Amino acid sequence: MHADLLIIGSGVAGTYAALTALKAGARVVLATKGALASGSTRWAQGGIAFPQGPTDLPHHLEDTLTAGRGLSEPQVVQSLLEEALLHKERLLELGVPFDPTPTREGGHRRPRVLHAWGDATGHALLSTLLKHLHGEGLEVLEHHAALALVQDGARVVGAVFWTPGGGRRTIRAGAVLLATGGLGRIYPVTTNPHEATGDGFALAYRAGAVLRDMEFIQFHPTALPTGGLITEAARGEGALLVNARGERFMPRYAPAAELAPRDVVARAIYLEAKRTGGVFLDLRPIPNLPRRFPTVWQNCLEAGHDPTRAPVPVHPAAHYAIGGVKTDLWGRTTLPGLFAVGEVASSGLHGANRLASNSLLEGLVMGARAAQAALEESVSPRGGEATEVPGLDPHALPELRRIAHASAGIVRERRELEEGLERLARYRPRPAETLLEAEAANLRTALELILKGALFREESRGAHYRLDHPQEAPRPYHLEQARGAVPRRVPL
Ligand SMILES: Cc1cc2nc3c(=O)[nH]c(=O)nc-3n(C[C@H](O)[C@H](O)[C@H](O)COP(=O)(O)OP(=O)(O)OC[C@H]3O[C@@H](n4cnc5c(N)ncnc54)[C@H](O)[C@@H]3O)c2cc1C
């Protein structure tokens, strides 16, 4: 089967890229591991950050750069934000049912986060996009998991998939767009869905692409012990953090208190929980909670807590992979024919700490751009060979997650990182025979990249905190990793 564009993944980035490519008249194959409505997008609560008109653009830019701690690339941020309003208009045309008033989230100095269906923004967004996903040029392949990229020399010309029947199938295309989302499932407590097994990072790495800044894992400050999320917007609308002694503590850590950037709040919660035995979120200041935040309300009840009666226990959970496959402003990776967008990519927007609600925006803008660039550069695919498909016994996953928690959590240090890498080295991949084995090997690769990145980044910046290097390096640098090479510092 030949297509102009093979898109892998059907979250916001993949779906929006597909809509853009179809509008341009392309032949598109959209293959996704589960059902179409899958990935983290489906679960996004808070919303999409859009500059509130041209006068707000410089402020949105500044907030993004401040959160990114010197590692966001200003020209990338500027260029993405300049296009944001165009995509907001497009979403309105498509019928995304945005609620009328934008809200404010941590790190944003103004209300600019648009939400839909209260706190079910991702669900509203994705189901609207999927309603429009049809057309003659489109073939959708659900329950097709990409196992490896197919390469003709360095050029990526397709991918090999695990099919619903348990076999393998190769799909070739003029260009390949990775939109496979995150890797949160390597951590024991995560907000990410089951699909987030780091496949895209591992596939790109094995094919020889450059990945960067993999050590920056964003921990969402306020997850329930079940992993259920309490959106940042709840703090934007009055919820307060208290420790086990009932004391409000955030004003001691940051002038913006509960609305400080995520890395600051997550570290403060970690320290207060260690000091006093626990941290709780008091949602009672929010008027009409069940109506304004129906998902949060439901998550709390499912975890056995009535948030209108007492503060609910919270702690940070692995939430977002800030680093990823290095791309330019058009989603081009370092391999010809391979594009990457959304959470799997590192476009330069998020720096060392993603500003809340900037990722759905990135998925939209970069999804559209990469589709356009990929079609312009699409070639007739010739032969090519698949990279290998390593596997790992899935029974190793609990131990891998213990390593991730102990060595690559909110606070890191050299000794634990080295120990983590040593423990990880005991788990040697072998050829995969099942999808679960392939996913386990991908999680292992993702963890190795995180640990190595965290070891080589000898500073503390944004979401990466080293006890033994608590200061920021004077000059920010990206940390690039490629197969067979020692991690490399690339100054901004
Ligand atoms: C609970 C939660 C709440 C969030 N809230 C917000 C928010 O309010 N605002 C915001 O901006 N961001 C939010 N985020 C982050 C944001 O949702 C994600 O970063 C974003 O949706 C990622 O989009 P994506 O298209 O890159 O990936 P995803 O939406 O994760 O989609 C990835 C797709 O790839 C598929 N896939 C994975 N591996 C393979 C494979 N091997 N082969 C084929 N297909 C594959 C998956 O099945 C899925 O379809 C939240 C995240 C979570 C988990």
XYZ file of C-alpha atoms and ligand atoms in Angstrom:
545
model
C 0.000 0.000 0.000
C 1.405 3.453 -0.929
C 0.327 6.799 0.502
C 1.618 10.358 0.270
C 1.650 10.522 4.036
C 1.575 7.891 6.754
C 0.474 9.353 10.084
C 1.098 7.258 13.184
C -1.171 8.189 16.108
C -4.633 9.729 16.348
C -4.434 12.260 19.193
C -4.751 15.967 18.524
C -1.475 16.148 16.569
C -2.098 13.174 14.270
C -5.769 13.916 13.666
C -5.247 17.596 12.946
C -2.342 16.744 10.633
C -4.600 14.273 8.809
C -7.344 16.883 8.375
C -4.786 19.329 6.969
C -3.333 16.777 4.555
C -6.770 15.659 3.364
C -7.755 19.267 2.714
C -4.678 19.518 0.484
C -5.932 16.517 -1.513
C -3.349 14.011 -0.268
C -3.633 10.233 0.095
C -3.305 9.635 3.808
C -3.016 6.520 5.918
C -3.762 7.190 9.585
C -2.711 4.229 11.717
C -3.245 4.111 15.440
C -2.513 1.639 18.208
C -5.965 1.559 19.766
C -9.293 3.024 18.747
C -9.296 6.374 16.943
C -10.304 8.322 20.052
C -7.195 7.517 22.062
C -4.047 8.999 23.546
C -3.674 11.697 26.175
C -5.676 14.180 24.108
C -8.873 12.350 24.965
C -8.215 13.033 28.684
C -7.039 16.650 28.574
C -9.013 18.668 31.066
C -7.875 22.259 31.511
C -7.935 23.547 27.971
C -5.995 25.119 25.142
C -3.940 28.256 25.709
C -4.659 30.845 23.011
C -3.325 34.399 23.146
C -6.328 36.613 23.817
C -5.812 38.717 20.693
C -2.645 40.341 19.321
C -2.068 42.495 22.414
C -1.848 39.398 24.612
C 0.669 37.667 22.336
C 3.779 39.251 23.927
C 2.460 38.296 27.383
C 1.736 34.706 26.356
C 5.228 34.606 24.850
C 6.769 35.918 28.038
C 4.849 33.450 30.233
C 5.981 30.561 28.011
C 9.613 31.704 28.135
C 9.477 32.239 31.897
C 8.138 28.727 32.487
C 10.713 27.308 30.030
C 13.607 28.614 32.183
C 15.778 29.824 29.318
C 15.456 26.668 27.240
C 12.413 27.549 25.111
C 13.492 28.940 21.779
C 12.019 32.453 21.469
C 11.650 32.342 17.670
C 9.802 29.012 17.911
C 7.459 30.317 20.613
C 6.812 33.533 18.675
C 6.085 31.691 15.469
C 3.711 29.169 17.106
C 1.793 31.835 18.981
C 1.470 33.998 15.871
C -0.379 31.152 14.166
C -2.455 30.178 17.183
C -5.445 32.394 16.474
C -5.769 31.042 12.952
C -6.251 27.572 14.406
C -8.652 28.820 17.044
C -10.822 30.173 14.215
C -10.552 26.852 12.392
C -11.629 24.948 15.509
C -14.637 27.237 15.889
C -15.528 26.615 12.230
C -15.263 22.870 12.819
C -17.622 23.250 15.771
C -15.475 22.717 18.894
C -17.921 23.695 21.657
C -15.690 26.069 23.627
C -17.166 27.455 26.833
C -17.495 31.252 26.612
C -14.973 32.441 29.215
C -11.251 31.628 29.206
C -9.666 30.645 32.495
C -6.266 31.145 34.098
C -3.818 28.356 34.899
C -0.464 28.146 36.678
C 2.268 30.181 34.993
C -0.228 32.261 32.972
C -0.529 35.811 34.185
C -3.858 36.268 32.419
C -6.919 34.151 31.727
C -6.313 32.732 28.230
C -7.072 29.021 28.505
C -10.142 28.056 26.507
C -11.985 24.991 27.715
C -14.925 22.960 26.481
C -17.575 20.880 28.227
C -16.290 22.259 31.545
C -13.130 20.250 32.135
C -13.532 17.720 29.313
C -11.712 19.839 26.733
C -9.720 17.024 25.144
C -12.797 14.875 24.703
C -14.733 17.743 23.117
C -11.801 18.667 20.866
C -10.978 15.170 19.650
C -14.551 14.064 19.061
C -15.161 17.196 16.972
C -12.001 16.638 14.915
C -12.860 12.972 14.387
C -16.334 13.888 13.103
C -14.626 15.656 10.198
C -12.119 12.907 9.539
C -13.345 11.331 6.334
C -12.688 11.664 2.645
C -11.699 9.706 -0.404
C -7.984 9.968 0.180
C -8.133 8.588 3.715
C -7.528 5.113 5.036
C -7.871 4.648 8.787
C -6.234 1.661 10.445
C -7.288 1.231 14.058
C -5.527 -1.257 16.347
C -2.361 -1.037 14.258
C 0.693 -0.477 16.451
C 3.861 0.744 14.755
C 6.738 -1.552 15.707
C 9.565 -0.161 13.599
C 10.298 2.391 10.913
C 11.225 1.268 7.407
C 14.284 2.984 5.949
C 15.873 3.265 2.556
C 19.338 4.352 3.652
C 18.629 7.096 6.177
C 15.318 8.086 4.553
C 12.210 6.886 6.354
C 9.812 5.370 3.836
C 7.255 3.590 5.994
C 6.617 1.544 9.089
C 5.926 -2.020 10.154
C 2.748 -2.529 12.181
C 1.375 -5.109 14.534
C -2.083 -5.881 13.164
C -5.292 -6.761 15.037
C -4.901 -10.385 13.877
C -1.474 -10.601 15.525
C 0.544 -10.469 12.298
C 2.859 -7.818 10.874
C 2.171 -5.489 7.999
C 4.413 -2.992 6.223
C 3.003 0.313 5.014
C 5.112 2.538 2.768
C 4.558 6.223 2.202
C 6.159 9.304 0.682
C 6.636 10.686 4.199
C 5.986 9.463 7.727
C 4.634 11.578 10.556
C 5.076 10.343 14.123
C 2.321 11.560 16.451
C 2.487 8.820 19.047
C 2.255 10.908 22.226
C 4.090 10.371 25.503
C 5.822 7.836 27.740
C 4.182 8.295 31.149
C 3.583 4.558 31.602
C 7.224 4.088 32.605
C 6.355 5.733 35.946
C 4.363 3.955 38.665
C 1.962 6.891 39.069
C 1.007 8.713 35.903
C -1.892 10.624 34.437
C -1.175 9.083 31.022
C -3.363 6.451 29.351
C -2.206 2.897 28.562
C -1.091 3.805 25.046
C 1.647 6.121 26.370
C 4.440 3.552 26.196
C 7.045 5.757 24.534
C 6.847 3.920 21.201
C 7.563 6.933 18.999
C 10.663 7.942 20.965
C 12.048 4.398 20.753
C 11.235 3.930 17.048
C 12.860 7.222 16.089
C 15.903 6.535 18.290
C 16.456 3.091 16.809
C 16.179 4.542 13.306
C 18.955 7.034 14.106
C 17.028 10.270 14.763
C 18.337 12.793 17.284
C 16.297 13.133 20.486
C 16.833 15.911 22.963
C 16.103 17.016 26.519
C 14.576 13.647 27.439
C 15.376 14.254 31.121
C 12.642 16.885 31.395
C 9.594 15.009 32.634
C 6.773 17.189 33.813
C 5.099 15.945 36.963
C 1.576 17.235 37.317
C 1.392 18.611 40.847
C -2.105 17.505 41.701
C -3.018 13.919 40.901
C -5.110 11.738 43.154
C -3.454 8.586 44.511
C -5.267 6.723 41.702
C -3.489 8.848 39.056
C -6.775 10.691 38.319
C -5.977 14.301 37.508
C -7.146 17.505 39.155
C -6.617 20.144 36.519
C -4.451 23.176 37.171
C -7.490 25.300 36.328
C -8.966 24.266 39.691
C -6.160 26.195 41.403
C -6.724 28.979 38.869
C -10.273 29.222 40.185
C -9.485 29.209 43.895
C -8.444 25.727 45.105
C -5.716 25.854 47.783
C -2.918 23.466 48.749
C -2.478 22.547 52.419
C -0.054 20.195 54.153
C -0.890 17.401 56.607
C -1.011 20.007 59.399
C -3.677 21.934 57.512
C -1.295 24.830 56.738
C -1.330 26.575 53.372
C 2.304 26.454 52.205
C 2.637 27.638 48.598
C 3.119 31.345 49.464
C 6.347 30.275 51.228
C 7.682 28.739 48.001
C 6.690 31.242 45.304
C 5.117 34.695 45.036
C 2.488 33.287 42.645
C 1.650 30.656 45.322
C -0.719 27.973 43.926
C -0.350 29.508 40.456
C 3.421 29.165 40.208
C 4.700 27.057 37.266
C 4.233 23.311 37.571
C 7.816 22.393 38.408
C 7.784 24.779 41.376
C 4.440 23.512 42.706
C 5.371 19.837 42.181
C 8.656 20.233 44.090
C 6.945 22.144 46.899
C 4.344 19.364 47.257
C 7.104 16.751 47.270
C 8.983 18.584 50.045
C 5.894 19.364 52.159
C 4.664 15.776 51.915
C 8.084 14.578 53.051
C 8.134 17.115 55.909
C 4.578 16.766 57.209
C 3.331 13.425 55.896
C 0.980 14.485 53.106
C -0.504 17.231 50.943
C -4.150 17.988 50.209
C -6.050 20.171 47.783
C -8.951 22.136 49.181
C -11.473 22.468 46.365
C -14.180 23.968 48.555
C -13.454 27.601 47.539
C -14.685 26.777 43.995
C -18.359 27.604 43.609
C -20.470 24.870 42.032
C -17.595 22.393 41.615
C -19.576 19.496 40.051
C -20.819 21.742 37.253
C -17.605 23.658 36.543
C -15.252 20.660 36.911
C -17.342 17.534 36.283
C -14.316 15.324 35.506
C -12.457 16.408 38.641
C -15.601 15.825 40.676
C -15.972 12.339 39.218
C -12.261 11.512 39.669
C -12.472 12.499 43.359
C -15.591 10.430 43.991
C -14.052 7.426 42.224
C -11.011 7.756 44.486
C -13.350 7.729 47.511
C -13.211 11.450 48.408
C -16.038 13.974 48.529
C -14.273 17.263 47.670
C -17.146 19.396 48.972
C -16.594 18.010 52.486
C -12.825 17.962 52.971
C -9.546 18.596 51.133
C -8.522 15.642 48.950
C -5.069 13.983 49.075
C -2.861 14.842 46.100
C 0.644 14.157 44.935
C 2.644 14.742 41.771
C 2.293 12.221 38.927
C 4.295 11.809 35.710
C 2.347 13.802 33.178
C 4.197 15.036 30.130
C 7.398 14.304 28.193
C 8.842 17.745 27.568
C 11.747 16.533 25.441
C 11.478 14.255 22.442
C 12.424 13.787 18.829
C 14.211 16.948 17.752
C 12.353 18.875 15.054
C 12.513 22.180 13.280
C 9.601 24.583 12.958
C 7.996 22.351 10.337
C 8.193 19.118 12.289
C 11.180 17.845 10.289
C 13.336 15.464 12.307
C 17.009 14.835 11.601
C 16.042 11.896 9.342
C 14.782 12.630 5.818
C 11.171 11.564 5.336
C 10.422 11.494 9.083
C 8.350 14.195 10.775
C 7.319 14.338 14.432
C 4.629 16.397 16.145
C 2.876 16.671 19.486
C 4.200 15.172 22.687
C 6.687 12.840 20.978
C 8.461 15.840 19.456
C 10.772 18.497 20.831
C 9.997 21.582 18.772
C 11.660 24.082 21.117
C 8.387 25.463 22.521
C 8.379 24.081 26.047
C 12.006 24.551 27.102
C 12.677 23.070 30.530
C 9.080 23.225 31.701
C 5.906 23.217 29.625
C 3.480 26.027 30.339
C 0.050 24.591 31.165
C -2.254 24.099 28.163
C 0.425 24.919 25.592
C 0.642 21.302 24.417
C -2.741 21.000 22.741
C -1.915 24.272 21.022
C 1.418 22.875 19.878
C -0.294 19.736 18.543
C -2.591 21.885 16.417
C -0.063 24.346 15.019
C 2.717 21.823 14.468
C 0.318 19.138 13.233
C -0.868 21.458 10.460
C 2.629 22.654 9.608
C 4.243 19.245 9.532
C 1.478 17.851 7.310
C 2.102 20.666 4.850
C 5.888 20.234 4.865
C 5.665 16.446 4.682
C 3.459 16.627 1.592
C 5.792 19.097 -0.099
C 8.704 16.740 0.531
C 6.857 13.464 -0.069
C 8.633 11.134 -2.517
C 7.676 7.879 -4.213
C 8.661 5.272 -1.658
C 11.052 2.602 -2.840
C 12.246 -0.585 -1.076
C 13.726 -0.046 2.327
C 14.180 -2.231 5.356
C 12.639 -2.249 8.796
C 14.793 -1.517 11.796
C 14.768 -4.359 14.314
C 11.898 -4.866 16.772
C 13.304 -5.516 20.237
C 11.150 -6.978 22.973
C 11.300 -7.354 26.741
C 9.395 -9.616 29.099
C 6.539 -7.375 30.365
C 7.037 -8.882 33.836
C 10.077 -6.598 34.053
C 7.869 -3.498 34.021
C 7.208 -3.203 37.786
C 10.977 -3.174 38.380
C 11.527 -0.659 35.563
C 8.889 1.566 37.163
C 10.599 1.284 40.532
C 13.820 2.419 38.858
C 12.035 5.356 37.215
C 10.504 6.391 40.531
C 13.719 6.043 42.540
C 16.169 7.517 40.036
C 14.261 9.763 37.641
C 11.574 11.282 39.865
C 11.088 14.885 40.938
C 14.472 15.071 42.679
C 17.545 13.344 41.181
C 21.222 12.869 41.970
C 24.255 11.237 40.379
C 24.465 8.185 42.645
C 20.840 7.195 42.075
C 21.012 7.866 38.348
C 24.086 5.659 37.966
C 22.468 2.979 40.076
C 19.302 3.218 37.958
C 21.299 2.729 34.763
C 23.111 -0.261 36.276
C 19.844 -1.892 37.322
C 18.365 -1.205 33.893
C 21.332 -2.817 32.123
C 20.281 -6.169 33.622
C 17.222 -6.143 31.357
C 18.464 -7.035 27.914
C 16.066 -6.808 24.975
C 15.558 -9.753 22.631
C 13.485 -9.929 19.417
C 9.830 -9.139 20.182
C 7.219 -11.818 19.703
C 4.212 -9.925 21.033
C 3.044 -6.320 21.123
C 3.344 -6.259 24.919
C 6.990 -7.283 24.623
C 7.628 -4.563 22.043
C 5.964 -1.954 24.280
C 7.995 -3.073 27.302
C 11.209 -2.689 25.284
C 10.105 0.770 24.158
C 9.497 1.787 27.772
C 12.939 0.480 28.634
C 14.495 2.604 25.865
C 12.546 5.654 27.031
C 13.747 5.148 30.598
C 17.350 4.756 29.497
C 17.126 8.028 27.563
C 15.618 9.807 30.585
C 18.245 8.440 32.981
C 21.163 9.236 30.669
C 19.843 12.713 29.989
C 19.356 13.335 33.707
C 22.872 12.095 34.450
C 24.553 14.219 31.804
C 22.566 17.370 32.646
C 24.629 18.583 35.559
C 22.405 21.452 36.609
C 18.885 22.076 37.888
C 16.510 23.734 35.474
C 12.727 23.650 35.213
C 11.388 20.126 35.586
C 14.882 18.639 36.107
C 16.179 19.032 39.658
C 19.565 17.628 40.735
C 20.292 17.614 44.463
C 24.009 17.497 43.675
C 23.778 20.339 41.113
C 21.074 22.629 42.496
C 21.964 25.677 40.357
C 21.137 26.492 36.743
C 24.146 26.395 34.420
C 25.082 29.938 33.353
C 24.286 29.186 29.709
C 21.287 27.041 28.720
C 21.940 24.038 26.499
C 19.973 21.255 24.859
C 21.116 17.737 25.595
C 20.998 15.665 22.434
C 21.040 11.883 22.324
C 21.479 9.684 19.285
C 22.019 5.979 18.980
C 25.633 4.943 19.532
C 26.749 8.433 20.618
C 27.524 9.978 23.995
C 24.884 12.601 24.990
C 25.957 15.982 23.661
C 25.432 19.498 25.008
C 24.266 21.971 22.380
C 24.207 25.579 23.648
C 21.182 27.631 22.630
C -4.945 13.631 32.009
C -4.278 14.630 31.114
C -4.736 15.944 31.080
C -4.126 16.878 30.235
N -4.635 18.153 30.153
C -4.114 19.018 29.234
C -4.709 20.291 29.008
O -5.703 20.646 29.612
N -4.143 21.103 28.076
C -3.038 20.750 27.353
O -2.575 21.527 26.512
N -2.473 19.542 27.544
C -2.989 18.670 28.448
N -2.414 17.440 28.614
C -1.318 17.058 27.728
C -1.891 16.799 26.343
O -3.143 16.178 26.471
C -0.996 15.906 25.513
O 0.320 16.335 25.572
C -1.451 15.943 24.059
O -2.805 15.588 23.991
C -0.610 15.007 23.232
O -1.187 14.911 21.973
P -0.537 13.948 20.890
O -1.430 13.996 19.718
O 0.882 14.280 20.736
O -0.559 12.509 21.589
P -1.752 11.642 22.179
O -2.995 12.416 22.329
O -1.214 10.980 23.383
O -2.011 10.577 21.036
C -1.057 9.605 20.715
C -1.663 8.662 19.713
O -0.671 7.774 19.236
C -1.148 6.439 19.319
N 0.008 5.562 19.421
C 0.913 5.447 20.424
N 1.845 4.538 20.112
C 1.535 4.069 18.882
C 2.104 3.099 18.012
N 3.196 2.404 18.343
N 1.514 2.864 16.820
C 0.388 3.520 16.450
N -0.195 4.447 17.241
C 0.373 4.720 18.431
C -2.074 6.455 20.520
O -2.934 5.353 20.514
C -2.767 7.789 20.282
O -3.759 7.657 19.301
C -3.010 16.495 29.455
C -2.542 15.186 29.506
C -3.171 14.253 30.324
C -2.654 12.855 30.341
